[in-house]
Each structure stands twice: as structure tokens, then as C-alpha cells.
Amino acid sequence: IQVTMEPDTVEASIEQLDDYLELFFEDTIEPKVQSSRRILLLILDYSNLEYILNHDTFLNTLTRTLSEDHKKSMELSINLLAGFYVLSNYEQFHDLLMTNKVGDTTMKIIEYQVQRFDMRMNDYQDKERIVKQQTDPKKRKQLEAELDKDLKKFNKLIFKQDKLFFVCFNLLLNLANDFRIEKKMVKRNIVAYLVRMMERNSGDLLVACLYFLKKLSIISENKDQMVQEGIIDRMPRFFK
């Protein structure tokens, strides 16, 4: 699996790494987003990894920013998590990632985004019911137009969440190479979150989550929980 930046004019230099890290201490979110793009570019360059590995404050600064600001910007979250995912492909980074609570923060982000989706879905369904109950043609047309706008916003959220969940679960999958870490994830309800992802339509996300579920299903207790969470009901769509 590869992580690639979208076409952009952003450039990055390892010599300016400390300057990029300083931007994460700004009060506003945009400098942090801009810096996260450059940080991801640096991480994607294999020749920078040794320098990053030995940097005193690199991971601590990024994880602190992710923990504090993930609710403020999806792009910031995706960039930082994508960077952590790339690093998680190298075992020498695993201890550093766990020491800096990257796994813990990632689980919290998944939980938050699932709750966010549920709230938006409930809100949309409530508005949909109101539209159906409206008998005045003029008012109904107005409500339908507003509902259409809400649906477009909701779909944009889903699109961004799919990208976020993709890097989250691939990152956690790499960290779960350590069975002790995998057990902690199971206690944090990762099985339920993975089963929830079977409702999504992103092919990349579905493949990643199915692979993770396959890995977890080796343990009978995990397999039982998958059944309890309704995985069987979610499978037929993949065989049509």
C-alpha cells in the first residue's frame, strides 16, 4: 500500500524540519495544516528517515498536535496519520510510535469520527422524516432543497472519513504485529469499528479492514464478537 500526496506545489526540505515543527505551536490551524503537508513529504522520502528517527522532538510534537487538534481539521489529521502510517512500515519506529501514544490517539480519532458520522446520519434522517411529513407543496420543495444541500455536505464528510479511516486502520494493522498491542486494540473495541467499516463503499478501505478482520479472526473470541456485531449481515453485498 502506498501513500501519495495529491498534486500540489508544496515542497519540503529536511534542513527546514525544525521550522516546520515550530509551526505546530501556532495558535491558528492553517499553519499546522501547511506544515503537516511538508512533514508528510519528508517522511515519504526514505533518505530522511534516519534523521527523523534521531530527532529529539519530532514524534512528540506531531502526536501532541494530532491529539489536541484532530477535531479541528480533517486534512491535518489525515496528513499526520499518513505520516505515522508510513513510519509504522518500519519496525524500528514501532517503539517510538507506541511510546508517543500514536496507537491510543488513533483509536480515539476512530471513535470520535464514528460518533460524528452517527450524529450526522441521525440528523439527516430526522430532517428526511420532516420532509416526508410536510403536506404543503411549497414548504416541502424548500425543505427538499435544504435536505439536498445537507446530503452533499454529508457525502463530503464520508469521503474525507474514508481517507482518514484508511490510514488509521492500516497504521493500527502494522502496530498489531505485536500481539500485546493487538490485545489492547481488541479491548478498545476495534473489532466493532472494523465491522462498522463494512458499511462503507471505499474499495481501499474495505480491503484494508477485511484484511485486519481476517488477522483478528484467528482468535475465536474475536470471531465471536464479529458475529455479534453483525458481520454476517454485512457480507452479502460483496457477493452480488
PDB file of C-alpha atoms in Angstrom:
ATOM      1  CA  ILE A   1       0.000   0.000   0.000  1.00  0.00           C
ATOM      2  CA  GLN A   2       1.361   3.400  -0.918  1.00  0.00           C
ATOM      3  CA  VAL A   3       0.609   6.839   0.439  1.00  0.00           C
ATOM      4  CA  THR A   4       0.972   9.608  -2.111  1.00  0.00           C
ATOM      5  CA  MET A   5       0.394  13.330  -1.918  1.00  0.00           C
ATOM      6  CA  GLU A   6      -2.230  14.918  -4.118  1.00  0.00           C
ATOM      7  CA  PRO A   7      -0.819  17.143  -6.868  1.00  0.00           C
ATOM      8  CA  ASP A   8       0.369  20.307  -5.178  1.00  0.00           C
ATOM      9  CA  THR A   9       3.034  22.952  -5.324  1.00  0.00           C
ATOM     10  CA  VAL A  10       4.236  22.165  -1.806  1.00  0.00           C
ATOM     11  CA  GLU A  11       7.943  21.428  -1.449  1.00  0.00           C
ATOM     12  CA  ALA A  12       9.864  20.380   1.641  1.00  0.00           C
ATOM     13  CA  SER A  13      13.468  20.288   2.791  1.00  0.00           C
ATOM     14  CA  ILE A  14      14.851  18.254   5.676  1.00  0.00           C
ATOM     15  CA  GLU A  15      17.106  21.200   6.553  1.00  0.00           C
ATOM     16  CA  GLN A  16      13.959  23.153   7.458  1.00  0.00           C
ATOM     17  CA  LEU A  17      12.406  20.442   9.633  1.00  0.00           C
ATOM     18  CA  ASP A  18      12.731  22.469  12.850  1.00  0.00           C
ATOM     19  CA  ASP A  19      10.997  25.415  11.158  1.00  0.00           C
ATOM     20  CA  TYR A  20       8.124  23.155  10.121  1.00  0.00           C
ATOM     21  CA  LEU A  21       7.818  21.810  13.653  1.00  0.00           C
ATOM     22  CA  GLU A  22       7.689  25.335  15.059  1.00  0.00           C
ATOM     23  CA  LEU A  23       4.524  25.977  13.057  1.00  0.00           C
ATOM     24  CA  PHE A  24       2.695  23.349  15.105  1.00  0.00           C
ATOM     25  CA  PHE A  25       2.875  25.749  18.055  1.00  0.00           C
ATOM     26  CA  GLU A  26       0.916  28.447  16.223  1.00  0.00           C
ATOM     27  CA  ASP A  27      -2.495  29.387  17.618  1.00  0.00           C
ATOM     28  CA  THR A  28      -4.345  29.033  14.300  1.00  0.00           C
ATOM     29  CA  ILE A  29      -4.908  25.781  12.418  1.00  0.00           C
ATOM     30  CA  GLU A  30      -3.845  26.713   8.863  1.00  0.00           C
ATOM     31  CA  PRO A  31      -0.070  26.951   9.554  1.00  0.00           C
ATOM     32  CA  LYS A  32      -0.295  23.497  11.131  1.00  0.00           C
ATOM     33  CA  VAL A  33      -2.068  22.105   8.056  1.00  0.00           C
ATOM     34  CA  GLN A  34       0.557  23.616   5.756  1.00  0.00           C
ATOM     35  CA  SER A  35       3.358  22.202   7.900  1.00  0.00           C
ATOM     36  CA  SER A  36       1.724  18.754   8.023  1.00  0.00           C
ATOM     37  CA  ARG A  37       1.865  18.614   4.213  1.00  0.00           C
ATOM     38  CA  ARG A  38       5.599  19.292   4.250  1.00  0.00           C
ATOM     39  CA  ILE A  39       6.191  16.844   7.078  1.00  0.00           C
ATOM     40  CA  LEU A  40       4.422  14.103   5.104  1.00  0.00           C
ATOM     41  CA  LEU A  41       6.589  14.852   2.068  1.00  0.00           C
ATOM     42  CA  LEU A  42       9.699  14.469   4.210  1.00  0.00           C
ATOM     43  CA  ILE A  43       8.513  11.170   5.666  1.00  0.00           C
ATOM     44  CA  LEU A  44       7.751   9.829   2.182  1.00  0.00           C
ATOM     45  CA  ASP A  45      11.424  10.320   1.281  1.00  0.00           C
ATOM     46  CA  TYR A  46      13.253   7.256   2.614  1.00  0.00           C
ATOM     47  CA  SER A  47      16.551   9.142   2.799  1.00  0.00           C
ATOM     48  CA  ASN A  48      15.118  11.361   5.583  1.00  0.00           C
ATOM     49  CA  LEU A  49      14.058   8.565   7.925  1.00  0.00           C
ATOM     50  CA  GLU A  50      17.308   8.163   9.845  1.00  0.00           C
ATOM     51  CA  TYR A  51      17.369  11.886  10.603  1.00  0.00           C
ATOM     52  CA  ILE A  52      13.731  11.749  11.692  1.00  0.00           C
ATOM     53  CA  LEU A  53      14.377   8.654  13.832  1.00  0.00           C
ATOM     54  CA  ASN A  54      17.078  10.508  15.781  1.00  0.00           C
ATOM     55  CA  HIS A  55      15.264  13.827  16.103  1.00  0.00           C
ATOM     56  CA  ASP A  56      14.531  14.707  19.732  1.00  0.00           C
ATOM     57  CA  THR A  57      11.096  16.312  19.415  1.00  0.00           C
ATOM     58  CA  PHE A  58       9.720  15.159  16.038  1.00  0.00           C
ATOM     59  CA  LEU A  59       7.236  12.467  17.099  1.00  0.00           C
ATOM     60  CA  ASN A  60       6.298  14.171  20.342  1.00  0.00           C
ATOM     61  CA  THR A  61       5.375  17.382  18.528  1.00  0.00           C
ATOM     62  CA  LEU A  62       3.311  15.588  15.887  1.00  0.00           C
ATOM     63  CA  THR A  63       1.430  13.366  18.318  1.00  0.00           C
ATOM     64  CA  ARG A  64       0.674  16.285  20.625  1.00  0.00           C
ATOM     65  CA  THR A  65      -0.702  18.250  17.670  1.00  0.00           C
ATOM     66  CA  LEU A  66      -2.779  15.310  16.464  1.00  0.00           C
ATOM     67  CA  SER A  67      -4.196  14.678  19.917  1.00  0.00           C
ATOM     68  CA  GLU A  68      -5.115  18.324  20.504  1.00  0.00           C
ATOM     69  CA  ASP A  69      -6.261  19.384  17.037  1.00  0.00           C
ATOM     70  CA  HIS A  70      -7.716  16.360  15.243  1.00  0.00           C
ATOM     71  CA  LYS A  71     -11.258  17.688  15.717  1.00  0.00           C
ATOM     72  CA  LYS A  72     -10.354  20.998  14.065  1.00  0.00           C
ATOM     73  CA  SER A  73      -9.065  19.799  10.688  1.00  0.00           C
ATOM     74  CA  MET A  74      -9.562  16.562   8.760  1.00  0.00           C
ATOM     75  CA  GLU A  75      -6.670  17.414   6.421  1.00  0.00           C
ATOM     76  CA  LEU A  76      -4.305  17.908   9.347  1.00  0.00           C
ATOM     77  CA  SER A  77      -5.375  14.580  10.814  1.00  0.00           C
ATOM     78  CA  ILE A  78      -5.044  12.717   7.523  1.00  0.00           C
ATOM     79  CA  ASN A  79      -1.585  14.147   6.814  1.00  0.00           C
ATOM     80  CA  LEU A  80      -0.210  13.342  10.262  1.00  0.00           C
ATOM     81  CA  LEU A  81      -1.771   9.878  10.389  1.00  0.00           C
ATOM     82  CA  ALA A  82      -0.497   9.126   6.886  1.00  0.00           C
ATOM     83  CA  GLY A  83       2.964  10.056   8.082  1.00  0.00           C
ATOM     84  CA  PHE A  84       2.670   7.764  11.084  1.00  0.00           C
ATOM     85  CA  TYR A  85       1.399   5.008   8.816  1.00  0.00           C
ATOM     86  CA  VAL A  86       4.467   5.302   6.595  1.00  0.00           C
ATOM     87  CA  LEU A  87       6.734   5.163   9.655  1.00  0.00           C
ATOM     88  CA  SER A  88       4.839   2.144  11.002  1.00  0.00           C
ATOM     89  CA  ASN A  89       6.025   0.151   7.997  1.00  0.00           C
ATOM     90  CA  TYR A  90       9.471   0.162   9.631  1.00  0.00           C
ATOM     91  CA  GLU A  91       9.734  -1.841  12.841  1.00  0.00           C
ATOM     92  CA  GLN A  92      12.455   0.408  14.251  1.00  0.00           C
ATOM     93  CA  PHE A  93       9.788   3.107  14.629  1.00  0.00           C
ATOM     94  CA  HIS A  94       7.247   0.926  16.453  1.00  0.00           C
ATOM     95  CA  ASP A  95       8.550   1.517  19.976  1.00  0.00           C
ATOM     96  CA  LEU A  96       8.736   5.267  19.356  1.00  0.00           C
ATOM     97  CA  LEU A  97       5.215   5.336  17.956  1.00  0.00           C
ATOM     98  CA  MET A  98       3.844   3.426  20.939  1.00  0.00           C
ATOM     99  CA  THR A  99       5.849   5.471  23.455  1.00  0.00           C
ATOM    100  CA  ASN A 100       4.284   8.594  21.980  1.00  0.00           C
ATOM    101  CA  LYS A 101       0.804   7.010  22.225  1.00  0.00           C
ATOM    102  CA  VAL A 102       0.152   7.051  18.490  1.00  0.00           C
ATOM    103  CA  GLY A 103      -1.975   3.897  18.757  1.00  0.00           C
ATOM    104  CA  ASP A 104      -4.031   5.342  21.607  1.00  0.00           C
ATOM    105  CA  THR A 105      -4.617   8.623  19.779  1.00  0.00           C
ATOM    106  CA  THR A 106      -5.572   6.789  16.577  1.00  0.00           C
ATOM    107  CA  MET A 107      -8.194   4.747  18.429  1.00  0.00           C
ATOM    108  CA  LYS A 108      -9.630   7.935  19.941  1.00  0.00           C
ATOM    109  CA  ILE A 109      -9.860   9.513  16.486  1.00  0.00           C
ATOM    110  CA  ILE A 110     -11.691   6.476  15.087  1.00  0.00           C
ATOM    111  CA  GLU A 111     -14.137   6.564  17.984  1.00  0.00           C
ATOM    112  CA  TYR A 112     -14.743  10.297  17.527  1.00  0.00           C
ATOM    113  CA  GLN A 113     -15.288  10.041  13.767  1.00  0.00           C
ATOM    114  CA  VAL A 114     -17.687   7.088  14.100  1.00  0.00           C
ATOM    115  CA  GLN A 115     -19.715   9.085  16.637  1.00  0.00           C
ATOM    116  CA  ARG A 116     -19.597  12.093  14.339  1.00  0.00           C
ATOM    117  CA  PHE A 117     -20.944  10.015  11.466  1.00  0.00           C
ATOM    118  CA  ASP A 118     -23.756   8.617  13.620  1.00  0.00           C
ATOM    119  CA  MET A 119     -24.788  12.101  14.756  1.00  0.00           C
ATOM    120  CA  ARG A 120     -24.831  13.423  11.187  1.00  0.00           C
ATOM    121  CA  MET A 121     -26.757  10.380   9.990  1.00  0.00           C
ATOM    122  CA  ASN A 122     -29.376  10.731  12.744  1.00  0.00           C
ATOM    123  CA  ASP A 123     -29.717  14.433  11.985  1.00  0.00           C
ATOM    124  CA  TYR A 124     -30.168  13.761   8.268  1.00  0.00           C
ATOM    125  CA  GLN A 125     -32.756  11.049   8.867  1.00  0.00           C
ATOM    126  CA  ASP A 126     -34.703  13.352  11.210  1.00  0.00           C
ATOM    127  CA  LYS A 127     -34.817  16.039   8.512  1.00  0.00           C
ATOM    128  CA  GLU A 128     -35.809  13.442   5.922  1.00  0.00           C
ATOM    129  CA  ARG A 129     -38.797  12.410   8.059  1.00  0.00           C
ATOM    130  CA  ILE A 130     -39.859  16.040   8.412  1.00  0.00           C
ATOM    131  CA  VAL A 131     -39.778  16.451   4.628  1.00  0.00           C
ATOM    132  CA  LYS A 132     -41.931  13.356   4.109  1.00  0.00           C
ATOM    133  CA  GLN A 133     -44.476  14.613   6.662  1.00  0.00           C
ATOM    134  CA  GLN A 134     -44.735  18.060   5.067  1.00  0.00           C
ATOM    135  CA  THR A 135     -48.004  18.397   3.132  1.00  0.00           C
ATOM    136  CA  ASP A 136     -47.582  21.968   1.890  1.00  0.00           C
ATOM    137  CA  PRO A 137     -46.002  21.672  -1.619  1.00  0.00           C
ATOM    138  CA  LYS A 138     -44.136  24.987  -1.380  1.00  0.00           C
ATOM    139  CA  LYS A 139     -42.670  24.271   2.052  1.00  0.00           C
ATOM    140  CA  ARG A 140     -41.868  20.716   1.028  1.00  0.00           C
ATOM    141  CA  LYS A 141     -39.903  21.908  -2.003  1.00  0.00           C
ATOM    142  CA  GLN A 142     -37.914  24.298   0.194  1.00  0.00           C
ATOM    143  CA  LEU A 143     -37.174  21.562   2.723  1.00  0.00           C
ATOM    144  CA  GLU A 144     -36.127  19.175  -0.050  1.00  0.00           C
ATOM    145  CA  ALA A 145     -33.638  21.760  -1.346  1.00  0.00           C
ATOM    146  CA  GLU A 146     -32.160  22.152   2.139  1.00  0.00           C
ATOM    147  CA  LEU A 147     -32.022  18.371   2.529  1.00  0.00           C
ATOM    148  CA  ASP A 148     -30.166  18.074  -0.768  1.00  0.00           C
ATOM    149  CA  LYS A 149     -27.546  20.549   0.485  1.00  0.00           C
ATOM    150  CA  ASP A 150     -27.208  18.552   3.711  1.00  0.00           C
ATOM    151  CA  LEU A 151     -26.733  15.348   1.727  1.00  0.00           C
ATOM    152  CA  LYS A 152     -23.918  16.888  -0.322  1.00  0.00           C
ATOM    153  CA  LYS A 153     -22.163  18.036   2.846  1.00  0.00           C
ATOM    154  CA  PHE A 154     -22.679  14.610   4.397  1.00  0.00           C
ATOM    155  CA  ASN A 155     -21.166  12.889   1.356  1.00  0.00           C
ATOM    156  CA  LYS A 156     -18.129  15.179   1.551  1.00  0.00           C
ATOM    157  CA  LEU A 157     -17.678  14.167   5.180  1.00  0.00           C
ATOM    158  CA  ILE A 158     -17.921  10.473   4.262  1.00  0.00           C
ATOM    159  CA  PHE A 159     -15.325  10.919   1.512  1.00  0.00           C
ATOM    160  CA  LYS A 160     -12.865  12.546   3.928  1.00  0.00           C
ATOM    161  CA  GLN A 161     -13.603   9.984   6.626  1.00  0.00           C
ATOM    162  CA  ASP A 162     -12.882   7.127   4.227  1.00  0.00           C
ATOM    163  CA  LYS A 163      -9.386   8.537   3.643  1.00  0.00           C
ATOM    164  CA  LEU A 164      -8.895   9.053   7.365  1.00  0.00           C
ATOM    165  CA  PHE A 165     -10.103   5.578   8.324  1.00  0.00           C
ATOM    166  CA  PHE A 166      -7.905   4.036   5.622  1.00  0.00           C
ATOM    167  CA  VAL A 167      -4.706   5.403   7.171  1.00  0.00           C
ATOM    168  CA  CYS A 168      -5.957   4.782  10.728  1.00  0.00           C
ATOM    169  CA  PHE A 169      -6.630   1.085  10.255  1.00  0.00           C
ATOM    170  CA  ASN A 170      -3.519   0.446   8.171  1.00  0.00           C
ATOM    171  CA  LEU A 171      -1.426   2.145  10.846  1.00  0.00           C
ATOM    172  CA  LEU A 172      -3.036   0.052  13.588  1.00  0.00           C
ATOM    173  CA  LEU A 173      -2.658  -3.100  11.491  1.00  0.00           C
ATOM    174  CA  ASN A 174       1.097  -2.557  11.339  1.00  0.00           C
ATOM    175  CA  LEU A 175       1.323  -1.891  15.072  1.00  0.00           C
ATOM    176  CA  ALA A 176      -0.736  -5.042  15.727  1.00  0.00           C
ATOM    177  CA  ASN A 177       2.221  -7.144  14.599  1.00  0.00           C
ATOM    178  CA  ASP A 178       2.946  -7.115  18.324  1.00  0.00           C
ATOM    179  CA  PHE A 179       0.280  -9.420  19.785  1.00  0.00           C
ATOM    180  CA  ARG A 180       0.301  -7.497  23.076  1.00  0.00           C
ATOM    181  CA  ILE A 181      -0.666  -4.358  21.176  1.00  0.00           C
ATOM    182  CA  GLU A 182      -3.326  -6.239  19.237  1.00  0.00           C
ATOM    183  CA  LYS A 183      -4.922  -7.388  22.500  1.00  0.00           C
ATOM    184  CA  LYS A 184      -5.068  -3.789  23.709  1.00  0.00           C
ATOM    185  CA  MET A 185      -6.796  -2.772  20.481  1.00  0.00           C
ATOM    186  CA  VAL A 186      -9.372  -5.520  20.918  1.00  0.00           C
ATOM    187  CA  LYS A 187     -10.098  -4.242  24.422  1.00  0.00           C
ATOM    188  CA  ARG A 188     -10.623  -0.796  22.878  1.00  0.00           C
ATOM    189  CA  ASN A 189     -13.362  -2.283  20.662  1.00  0.00           C
ATOM    190  CA  ILE A 190     -11.503  -2.289  17.351  1.00  0.00           C
ATOM    191  CA  VAL A 191     -13.488  -5.322  16.166  1.00  0.00           C
ATOM    192  CA  ALA A 192     -16.740  -3.354  16.345  1.00  0.00           C
ATOM    193  CA  TYR A 193     -15.214  -0.411  14.464  1.00  0.00           C
ATOM    194  CA  LEU A 194     -13.843  -2.680  11.735  1.00  0.00           C
ATOM    195  CA  VAL A 195     -17.235  -4.324  11.280  1.00  0.00           C
ATOM    196  CA  ARG A 196     -18.814  -0.867  11.025  1.00  0.00           C
ATOM    197  CA  MET A 197     -16.471  -0.096   8.137  1.00  0.00           C
ATOM    198  CA  MET A 198     -18.178  -2.843   6.119  1.00  0.00           C
ATOM    199  CA  GLU A 199     -20.988  -0.312   5.535  1.00  0.00           C
ATOM    200  CA  ARG A 200     -18.607   1.912   3.573  1.00  0.00           C
ATOM    201  CA  ASN A 201     -18.091   1.995  -0.198  1.00  0.00           C
ATOM    202  CA  SER A 202     -14.381   2.843  -0.489  1.00  0.00           C
ATOM    203  CA  GLY A 203     -12.659  -0.172  -2.045  1.00  0.00           C
ATOM    204  CA  ASP A 204      -9.278   0.587  -0.470  1.00  0.00           C
ATOM    205  CA  LEU A 205     -10.805   0.988   2.984  1.00  0.00           C
ATOM    206  CA  LEU A 206     -12.853  -2.202   2.670  1.00  0.00           C
ATOM    207  CA  VAL A 207      -9.836  -4.270   1.594  1.00  0.00           C
ATOM    208  CA  ALA A 208      -7.743  -2.937   4.478  1.00  0.00           C
ATOM    209  CA  CYS A 209     -10.460  -3.639   7.049  1.00  0.00           C
ATOM    210  CA  LEU A 210     -11.235  -7.102   5.690  1.00  0.00           C
ATOM    211  CA  TYR A 211      -7.543  -7.970   5.924  1.00  0.00           C
ATOM    212  CA  PHE A 212      -7.470  -6.727   9.524  1.00  0.00           C
ATOM    213  CA  LEU A 213     -10.607  -8.712  10.390  1.00  0.00           C
ATOM    214  CA  LYS A 214      -9.071 -11.812   8.848  1.00  0.00           C
ATOM    215  CA  LYS A 215      -5.998 -11.368  11.044  1.00  0.00           C
ATOM    216  CA  LEU A 216      -8.108 -10.904  14.184  1.00  0.00           C
ATOM    217  CA  SER A 217     -10.404 -13.841  13.371  1.00  0.00           C
ATOM    218  CA  ILE A 218      -7.607 -16.281  14.232  1.00  0.00           C
ATOM    219  CA  ILE A 219      -8.642 -15.726  17.869  1.00  0.00           C
ATOM    220  CA  SER A 220     -12.006 -17.381  18.498  1.00  0.00           C
ATOM    221  CA  GLU A 221     -13.201 -14.651  20.888  1.00  0.00           C
ATOM    222  CA  ASN A 222     -12.641 -12.044  18.181  1.00  0.00           C
ATOM    223  CA  LYS A 223     -14.537 -14.168  15.658  1.00  0.00           C
ATOM    224  CA  ASP A 224     -17.462 -14.474  18.087  1.00  0.00           C
ATOM    225  CA  GLN A 225     -17.531 -10.711  18.548  1.00  0.00           C
ATOM    226  CA  MET A 226     -17.563 -10.183  14.770  1.00  0.00           C
ATOM    227  CA  VAL A 227     -20.708 -12.316  14.583  1.00  0.00           C
ATOM    228  CA  GLN A 228     -22.267 -10.394  17.484  1.00  0.00           C
ATOM    229  CA  GLU A 229     -21.504  -7.102  15.743  1.00  0.00           C
ATOM    230  CA  GLY A 230     -23.413  -8.285  12.667  1.00  0.00           C
ATOM    231  CA  ILE A 231     -20.639  -9.023  10.209  1.00  0.00           C
ATOM    232  CA  ILE A 232     -22.622 -11.838   8.553  1.00  0.00           C
ATOM    233  CA  ASP A 233     -25.438  -9.438   7.637  1.00  0.00           C
ATOM    234  CA  ARG A 234     -22.909  -7.088   6.030  1.00  0.00           C
ATOM    235  CA  MET A 235     -21.242  -9.697   3.821  1.00  0.00           C
ATOM    236  CA  PRO A 236     -23.863 -10.457   1.101  1.00  0.00           C
ATOM    237  CA  ARG A 237     -23.267  -7.111  -0.639  1.00  0.00           C
ATOM    238  CA  PHE A 238     -19.772  -8.281  -1.593  1.00  0.00           C
ATOM    239  CA  PHE A 239     -21.095 -11.308  -3.497  1.00  0.00           C
ATOM    240  CA  LYS A 240     -23.629  -9.554  -5.756  1.00  0.00           C
TER     241      LYS A 240
END
